[in-house]
């Protein structure tokens, strides 16, 4: 589904895609060589909403992602990602990026806000599963210290 001028433009192989907004889900302006599959863009199960959201590089295969916001993913996109906000730079796989001008800098990352954020509020318990697979809860003690508590 394409709603908007130049929406899904220059995408050589879209499948199960939704693009809403001028230039949403668009291939790079580099010329595609129809005799060279390495220059084609394969896009599957992808949603891009907003003017200029989600530019796909030549030769890229991306799938199962959502990019919402003006210029969200303008610098490139990744697979298995969710990005919400204007001007997001998130050309990586398996990222969650939220906020105006927020940026991922590697695969498998969650980003809340941009580099100008000075405070993050979180209400309720904070649970963390480390790379060791152990679940822990951050405990804020009455004496203003912080400790970790194992969670089963």
PDB file of C-alpha atoms in Angstrom:
ATOM      1  CA  UNK A   1       0.000   0.000   0.000  1.00  0.00           C
ATOM      2  CA  UNK A   2       1.402   3.384  -0.970  1.00  0.00           C
ATOM      3  CA  UNK A   3      -0.248   6.700  -0.045  1.00  0.00           C
ATOM      4  CA  UNK A   4       1.707   9.797  -1.019  1.00  0.00           C
ATOM      5  CA  UNK A   5       3.837  11.217  -3.800  1.00  0.00           C
ATOM      6  CA  UNK A   6       6.937   9.062  -4.492  1.00  0.00           C
ATOM      7  CA  UNK A   7       5.861   6.574  -1.840  1.00  0.00           C
ATOM      8  CA  UNK A   8       7.529   3.151  -2.399  1.00  0.00           C
ATOM      9  CA  UNK A   9       9.406   4.816  -5.268  1.00  0.00           C
ATOM     10  CA  UNK A  10      12.509   2.998  -6.552  1.00  0.00           C
ATOM     11  CA  UNK A  11      11.860  -0.089  -4.404  1.00  0.00           C
ATOM     12  CA  UNK A  12      12.500  -3.001  -6.743  1.00  0.00           C
ATOM     13  CA  UNK A  13      10.918  -5.797  -4.676  1.00  0.00           C
ATOM     14  CA  UNK A  14       8.348  -4.629  -2.095  1.00  0.00           C
ATOM     15  CA  UNK A  15       6.214  -7.304  -0.442  1.00  0.00           C
ATOM     16  CA  UNK A  16       3.582  -6.730   2.274  1.00  0.00           C
ATOM     17  CA  UNK A  17       4.665  -3.100   2.741  1.00  0.00           C
ATOM     18  CA  UNK A  18       2.851   0.055   3.806  1.00  0.00           C
ATOM     19  CA  UNK A  19       4.183   3.504   3.023  1.00  0.00           C
ATOM     20  CA  UNK A  20       2.270   6.647   3.976  1.00  0.00           C
ATOM     21  CA  UNK A  21       3.600  10.135   3.274  1.00  0.00           C
ATOM     22  CA  UNK A  22       5.599  11.920   0.600  1.00  0.00           C
ATOM     23  CA  UNK A  23       8.639   9.828  -0.217  1.00  0.00           C
ATOM     24  CA  UNK A  24       7.956   7.254   2.501  1.00  0.00           C
ATOM     25  CA  UNK A  25       9.681   3.897   2.034  1.00  0.00           C
ATOM     26  CA  UNK A  26      11.784   4.966  -0.895  1.00  0.00           C
ATOM     27  CA  UNK A  27      14.891   3.593  -2.556  1.00  0.00           C
ATOM     28  CA  UNK A  28      18.055   5.657  -2.835  1.00  0.00           C
ATOM     29  CA  UNK A  29      18.360   7.770  -5.992  1.00  0.00           C
ATOM     30  CA  UNK A  30      21.362   5.730  -7.150  1.00  0.00           C
ATOM     31  CA  UNK A  31      20.599   3.997 -10.403  1.00  0.00           C
ATOM     32  CA  UNK A  32      19.374   0.427 -10.092  1.00  0.00           C
ATOM     33  CA  UNK A  33      20.873  -1.959 -12.608  1.00  0.00           C
ATOM     34  CA  UNK A  34      18.073  -4.352 -13.558  1.00  0.00           C
ATOM     35  CA  UNK A  35      20.681  -6.867 -14.746  1.00  0.00           C
ATOM     36  CA  UNK A  36      22.473  -6.850 -11.382  1.00  0.00           C
ATOM     37  CA  UNK A  37      20.409  -8.185  -8.433  1.00  0.00           C
ATOM     38  CA  UNK A  38      23.003  -6.845  -5.970  1.00  0.00           C
ATOM     39  CA  UNK A  39      21.618  -3.343  -6.679  1.00  0.00           C
ATOM     40  CA  UNK A  40      17.971  -4.283  -6.027  1.00  0.00           C
ATOM     41  CA  UNK A  41      16.110  -3.442  -2.797  1.00  0.00           C
ATOM     42  CA  UNK A  42      14.150  -6.261  -1.167  1.00  0.00           C
ATOM     43  CA  UNK A  43      11.630  -4.995   1.383  1.00  0.00           C
ATOM     44  CA  UNK A  44       9.168  -7.244   3.202  1.00  0.00           C
ATOM     45  CA  UNK A  45       6.648  -6.667   6.007  1.00  0.00           C
ATOM     46  CA  UNK A  46       7.733  -3.044   6.437  1.00  0.00           C
ATOM     47  CA  UNK A  47       5.772   0.036   7.565  1.00  0.00           C
ATOM     48  CA  UNK A  48       6.994   3.594   6.987  1.00  0.00           C
ATOM     49  CA  UNK A  49       4.812   6.563   7.933  1.00  0.00           C
ATOM     50  CA  UNK A  50       5.912  10.176   7.489  1.00  0.00           C
ATOM     51  CA  UNK A  51       7.479  12.347   4.848  1.00  0.00           C
ATOM     52  CA  UNK A  52      10.846  10.890   3.901  1.00  0.00           C
ATOM     53  CA  UNK A  53      10.559   7.992   6.352  1.00  0.00           C
ATOM     54  CA  UNK A  54      12.728   4.929   5.634  1.00  0.00           C
ATOM     55  CA  UNK A  55      15.212   5.139   2.783  1.00  0.00           C
ATOM     56  CA  UNK A  56      16.392   1.769   1.505  1.00  0.00           C
ATOM     57  CA  UNK A  57      19.951   1.363   0.224  1.00  0.00           C
ATOM     58  CA  UNK A  58      20.706  -0.368  -3.073  1.00  0.00           C
ATOM     59  CA  UNK A  59      21.346  -4.062  -2.533  1.00  0.00           C
ATOM     60  CA  UNK A  60      19.647  -4.021   0.865  1.00  0.00           C
ATOM     61  CA  UNK A  61      17.218  -6.646   2.164  1.00  0.00           C
ATOM     62  CA  UNK A  62      15.119  -5.410   5.078  1.00  0.00           C
ATOM     63  CA  UNK A  63      12.054  -6.869   6.744  1.00  0.00           C
ATOM     64  CA  UNK A  64       9.721  -6.731   9.750  1.00  0.00           C
ATOM     65  CA  UNK A  65      10.323  -3.091  10.705  1.00  0.00           C
ATOM     66  CA  UNK A  66       8.304   0.025  11.557  1.00  0.00           C
ATOM     67  CA  UNK A  67       9.640   3.562  11.049  1.00  0.00           C
ATOM     68  CA  UNK A  68       7.261   6.394  12.001  1.00  0.00           C
ATOM     69  CA  UNK A  69       8.058  10.112  11.849  1.00  0.00           C
ATOM     70  CA  UNK A  70       9.246  12.844   9.512  1.00  0.00           C
ATOM     71  CA  UNK A  71      12.595  11.696   8.144  1.00  0.00           C
ATOM     72  CA  UNK A  72      12.652   8.684  10.466  1.00  0.00           C
ATOM     73  CA  UNK A  73      15.227   6.330   8.957  1.00  0.00           C
ATOM     74  CA  UNK A  74      16.292   8.847   6.321  1.00  0.00           C
ATOM     75  CA  UNK A  75      19.919   7.740   6.739  1.00  0.00           C
ATOM     76  CA  UNK A  76      19.050   4.070   6.291  1.00  0.00           C
ATOM     77  CA  UNK A  77      17.062   1.324   7.975  1.00  0.00           C
ATOM     78  CA  UNK A  78      17.488  -2.122   9.456  1.00  0.00           C
ATOM     79  CA  UNK A  79      15.465  -5.287   9.866  1.00  0.00           C
ATOM     80  CA  UNK A  80      13.415  -6.226  12.928  1.00  0.00           C
ATOM     81  CA  UNK A  81      13.406  -2.622  14.175  1.00  0.00           C
ATOM     82  CA  UNK A  82      10.892  -0.171  15.617  1.00  0.00           C
ATOM     83  CA  UNK A  83      11.627   3.545  15.444  1.00  0.00           C
ATOM     84  CA  UNK A  84       9.269   6.385  16.368  1.00  0.00           C
ATOM     85  CA  UNK A  85      10.236  10.063  16.130  1.00  0.00           C
ATOM     86  CA  UNK A  86      11.275  12.749  13.687  1.00  0.00           C
ATOM     87  CA  UNK A  87      14.785  12.630  12.274  1.00  0.00           C
ATOM     88  CA  UNK A  88      15.766   9.278  13.742  1.00  0.00           C
ATOM     89  CA  UNK A  89      19.012   7.724  12.509  1.00  0.00           C
ATOM     90  CA  UNK A  90      18.719   3.969  12.929  1.00  0.00           C
ATOM     91  CA  UNK A  91      20.350   1.975  10.129  1.00  0.00           C
ATOM     92  CA  UNK A  92      20.856  -1.075  12.355  1.00  0.00           C
ATOM     93  CA  UNK A  93      19.073  -4.396  12.903  1.00  0.00           C
ATOM     94  CA  UNK A  94      16.922  -5.242  15.925  1.00  0.00           C
ATOM     95  CA  UNK A  95      16.797  -1.738  17.395  1.00  0.00           C
ATOM     96  CA  UNK A  96      14.134   0.142  19.337  1.00  0.00           C
ATOM     97  CA  UNK A  97      14.678   3.881  18.940  1.00  0.00           C
ATOM     98  CA  UNK A  98      12.260   6.437  20.411  1.00  0.00           C
ATOM     99  CA  UNK A  99      12.413  10.228  20.376  1.00  0.00           C
ATOM    100  CA  UNK A 100      13.261  13.232  18.266  1.00  0.00           C
ATOM    101  CA  UNK A 101      16.662  12.902  16.542  1.00  0.00           C
ATOM    102  CA  UNK A 102      17.499   9.752  18.496  1.00  0.00           C
ATOM    103  CA  UNK A 103      20.242   7.551  17.020  1.00  0.00           C
ATOM    104  CA  UNK A 104      21.248   3.923  17.253  1.00  0.00           C
ATOM    105  CA  UNK A 105      24.933   3.154  16.849  1.00  0.00           C
ATOM    106  CA  UNK A 106      24.900  -0.652  16.664  1.00  0.00           C
ATOM    107  CA  UNK A 107      22.635  -3.679  16.238  1.00  0.00           C
ATOM    108  CA  UNK A 108      20.524  -5.075  19.107  1.00  0.00           C
ATOM    109  CA  UNK A 109      20.133  -1.761  20.938  1.00  0.00           C
ATOM    110  CA  UNK A 110      17.342   0.219  22.618  1.00  0.00           C
ATOM    111  CA  UNK A 111      17.615   4.022  22.602  1.00  0.00           C
ATOM    112  CA  UNK A 112      15.302   6.363  24.533  1.00  0.00           C
ATOM    113  CA  UNK A 113      15.733  10.001  23.569  1.00  0.00           C
ATOM    114  CA  UNK A 114      18.590  11.901  21.983  1.00  0.00           C
ATOM    115  CA  UNK A 115      21.980  13.114  23.201  1.00  0.00           C
ATOM    116  CA  UNK A 116      20.426  16.330  24.556  1.00  0.00           C
ATOM    117  CA  UNK A 117      18.277  14.495  27.117  1.00  0.00           C
ATOM    118  CA  UNK A 118      19.272  15.295  30.673  1.00  0.00           C
ATOM    119  CA  UNK A 119      16.802  13.157  32.599  1.00  0.00           C
ATOM    120  CA  UNK A 120      14.817   9.945  32.136  1.00  0.00           C
ATOM    121  CA  UNK A 121      11.829   9.159  34.336  1.00  0.00           C
ATOM    122  CA  UNK A 122      10.809   5.567  34.888  1.00  0.00           C
ATOM    123  CA  UNK A 123       7.955   4.649  37.194  1.00  0.00           C
ATOM    124  CA  UNK A 124       7.626   1.261  38.857  1.00  0.00           C
ATOM    125  CA  UNK A 125      10.188  -1.493  39.236  1.00  0.00           C
ATOM    126  CA  UNK A 126      13.095  -1.686  36.837  1.00  0.00           C
ATOM    127  CA  UNK A 127      13.942  -5.237  35.800  1.00  0.00           C
ATOM    128  CA  UNK A 128      17.072  -6.093  33.861  1.00  0.00           C
ATOM    129  CA  UNK A 129      18.196  -9.302  32.191  1.00  0.00           C
ATOM    130  CA  UNK A 130      21.953  -9.175  31.713  1.00  0.00           C
ATOM    131  CA  UNK A 131      23.922 -10.835  28.954  1.00  0.00           C
ATOM    132  CA  UNK A 132      24.531 -13.621  31.501  1.00  0.00           C
ATOM    133  CA  UNK A 133      20.772 -14.403  31.323  1.00  0.00           C
ATOM    134  CA  UNK A 134      20.149 -13.538  34.992  1.00  0.00           C
ATOM    135  CA  UNK A 135      17.115 -11.359  35.778  1.00  0.00           C
ATOM    136  CA  UNK A 136      17.658  -8.624  38.369  1.00  0.00           C
ATOM    137  CA  UNK A 137      15.643  -5.810  39.922  1.00  0.00           C
ATOM    138  CA  UNK A 138      17.143  -2.445  40.789  1.00  0.00           C
ATOM    139  CA  UNK A 139      16.246  -1.694  44.411  1.00  0.00           C
ATOM    140  CA  UNK A 140      16.281   1.895  45.700  1.00  0.00           C
ATOM    141  CA  UNK A 141      16.860   1.661  49.447  1.00  0.00           C
ATOM    142  CA  UNK A 142      15.608   4.062  52.139  1.00  0.00           C
ATOM    143  CA  UNK A 143      19.198   5.140  52.885  1.00  0.00           C
ATOM    144  CA  UNK A 144      19.515   6.398  49.244  1.00  0.00           C
ATOM    145  CA  UNK A 145      21.721   3.496  48.169  1.00  0.00           C
ATOM    146  CA  UNK A 146      20.981   1.283  45.211  1.00  0.00           C
ATOM    147  CA  UNK A 147      21.334  -2.500  45.172  1.00  0.00           C
ATOM    148  CA  UNK A 148      20.492  -5.363  42.836  1.00  0.00           C
ATOM    149  CA  UNK A 149      18.083  -8.136  43.753  1.00  0.00           C
ATOM    150  CA  UNK A 150      17.814 -11.425  41.863  1.00  0.00           C
ATOM    151  CA  UNK A 151      14.378 -12.086  40.355  1.00  0.00           C
ATOM    152  CA  UNK A 152      13.097 -15.607  39.881  1.00  0.00           C
TER     153      UNK A 152
END
